[in-house]
Amino acid sequence: MNSRGLRLLATSIAFTWNIQRVMSLATSNTKPSPPSNIVVVGGGIQGTSVAYHLAQQVPSSTKITILEAKATASAASGKGGGFMARSWGDGTPTQRLHELGFDMYEEMAKELGCESYRKLPVLSVSPGYQGIKEARKNRQIDAIFPGWLDGKVGRISALGYGDDTAQITPKEFVDKMLENAGDKIEVVLGTCTGVETDQGSERGTRKVTAVKYQPRVEGSGETYVEEQVIPADCIVVSAGPWSCAAEDWFQGAVKLPMEGIKSTSIVWKQPQGVDVDATALFCGENNQFGTHLEVYPRPDGSIYICGIGGSDYITTEELKQGAFREICDANEARVDAARASFQEMSSLYKEEGELDRVQACMRPCAPDAKPYMGSVPGFEGAYCNCAHNCWGIAWAPACGKAIAELVLEGECKSVDLTPFDPARFTPDAQRGGRGRKQRGTNVGEQW
């Protein structure tokens, strides 16, 4: 071939490569089509946040359903303290969730009209006797010192002055998100029992087509109702500690080891005629009562207290069977200990204090204390958002935003989800992928 022919060939190859490159870029920059039917399993603050952020972006033709076993915010989201701290991340991958969640709460609380959101200072308080007199010599501490802290305490120091610590009553936040979303989100009461799937876009993968559930039965006298199906091309598992049941829904393609830490909390009524100062306390270990109290005054004048000690640890297998989903009673011995421990610190509540309620809930923990956030391998349209430990409420807006991005854009831009891979405890041989599997075991040709 002469030189002119070689130049023409080179030009042709370059032209063809450029066309292919442009087409490739165009394809890679094209967002996936939004799902038609999204089911979020779990109506707590995490699941509701996911549904809410999806509802802000999907077309009106997309149906979003929250499938909740009992009632929205009926577990930890209705019983948690709602404390958040922007700078309390420890440099690990979850630090971004602290920062983004904190910033989003301030914006969303205004948009949604939440009355319980506020920033508040925090003190560290050790057991002892003469700490108050010494602490109040410090002008900065004295300025945020709560009047109701008037009993026996030891050393006191400031953990924050209210610029990067805040609180919200989580149930109000859940209710406000649902109220704002209106008919964009439907809540269905029932317990998820599995998913239906079909052949995926690649050989050996599956795609979600429906979610199966057992409808909740209340007050009808019936004890059983036939299993129902919700059409779905997208499922987000966000059911707190009970999310580990999804191991079975996805045929062993993902392992979600989970421990439910069941703890008691108490809420004090506002003493009559008393303005309850808004300063939170993190208390040291009190060996006399076996407590390490966390004390959160709320805008309604009540005081929420957790850190009571004596927690119970619920296994993955117990959680799969629905342990403590319906009834989660307080430990009365720990209620007595918490009452006595707090009244030692506050003569006001020792003389005039009256408990409003006692309660218990579970926080969901993975073995490495990191959440499960991301796609289920081998299953198109399947995602996890669970195991958020003690920070699930604080991180809720950030997690909702992150999962919504992953579902609608195919990637998460606001948070690096790599460390939170739902399959990180799944043996490679069991991960979803090409080839048939029987209970996670390869069967037949695996391509």
mmCIF file of C-alpha atoms in Angstrom, residues 19 65 67 123-125 134 197 217 250 283-284 286 314 369 375 377 384 400:
data_model
loop_
_atom_site.group_PDB
_atom_site.id
_atom_site.type_symbol
_atom_site.label_atom_id
_atom_site.label_comp_id
_atom_site.label_asym_id
_atom_site.label_seq_id
_atom_site.Cartn_x
_atom_site.Cartn_y
_atom_site.Cartn_z
ATOM 1 C CA ILE A 19 -17.102 7.849 16.844
ATOM 2 C CA THR A 65 -44.100 1.860 48.781
ATOM 3 C CA LEU A 67 -43.440 -1.974 53.591
ATOM 4 C CA LEU A 123 -21.153 18.506 79.048
ATOM 5 C CA SER A 124 -19.094 15.532 80.184
ATOM 6 C CA VAL A 125 -19.949 14.632 83.787
ATOM 7 C CA GLU A 134 -15.469 23.838 90.669
ATOM 8 C CA THR A 197 -37.069 -12.435 40.336
ATOM 9 C CA VAL A 217 -53.512 -8.569 60.968
ATOM 10 C CA PHE A 250 -31.532 -13.360 47.945
ATOM 11 C CA CYS A 283 -21.851 10.787 82.015
ATOM 12 C CA GLY A 284 -18.999 8.575 83.102
ATOM 13 C CA ASN A 286 -21.223 4.994 87.651
ATOM 14 C CA ILE A 314 -29.821 -10.658 70.125
ATOM 15 C CA ALA A 369 -19.760 -1.673 63.376
ATOM 16 C CA SER A 375 -26.155 -3.139 45.879
ATOM 17 C CA PRO A 377 -24.463 -8.700 44.094
ATOM 18 C CA CYS A 384 -29.281 -2.677 51.361
ATOM 19 C CA GLY A 400 -31.313 8.440 52.345
#
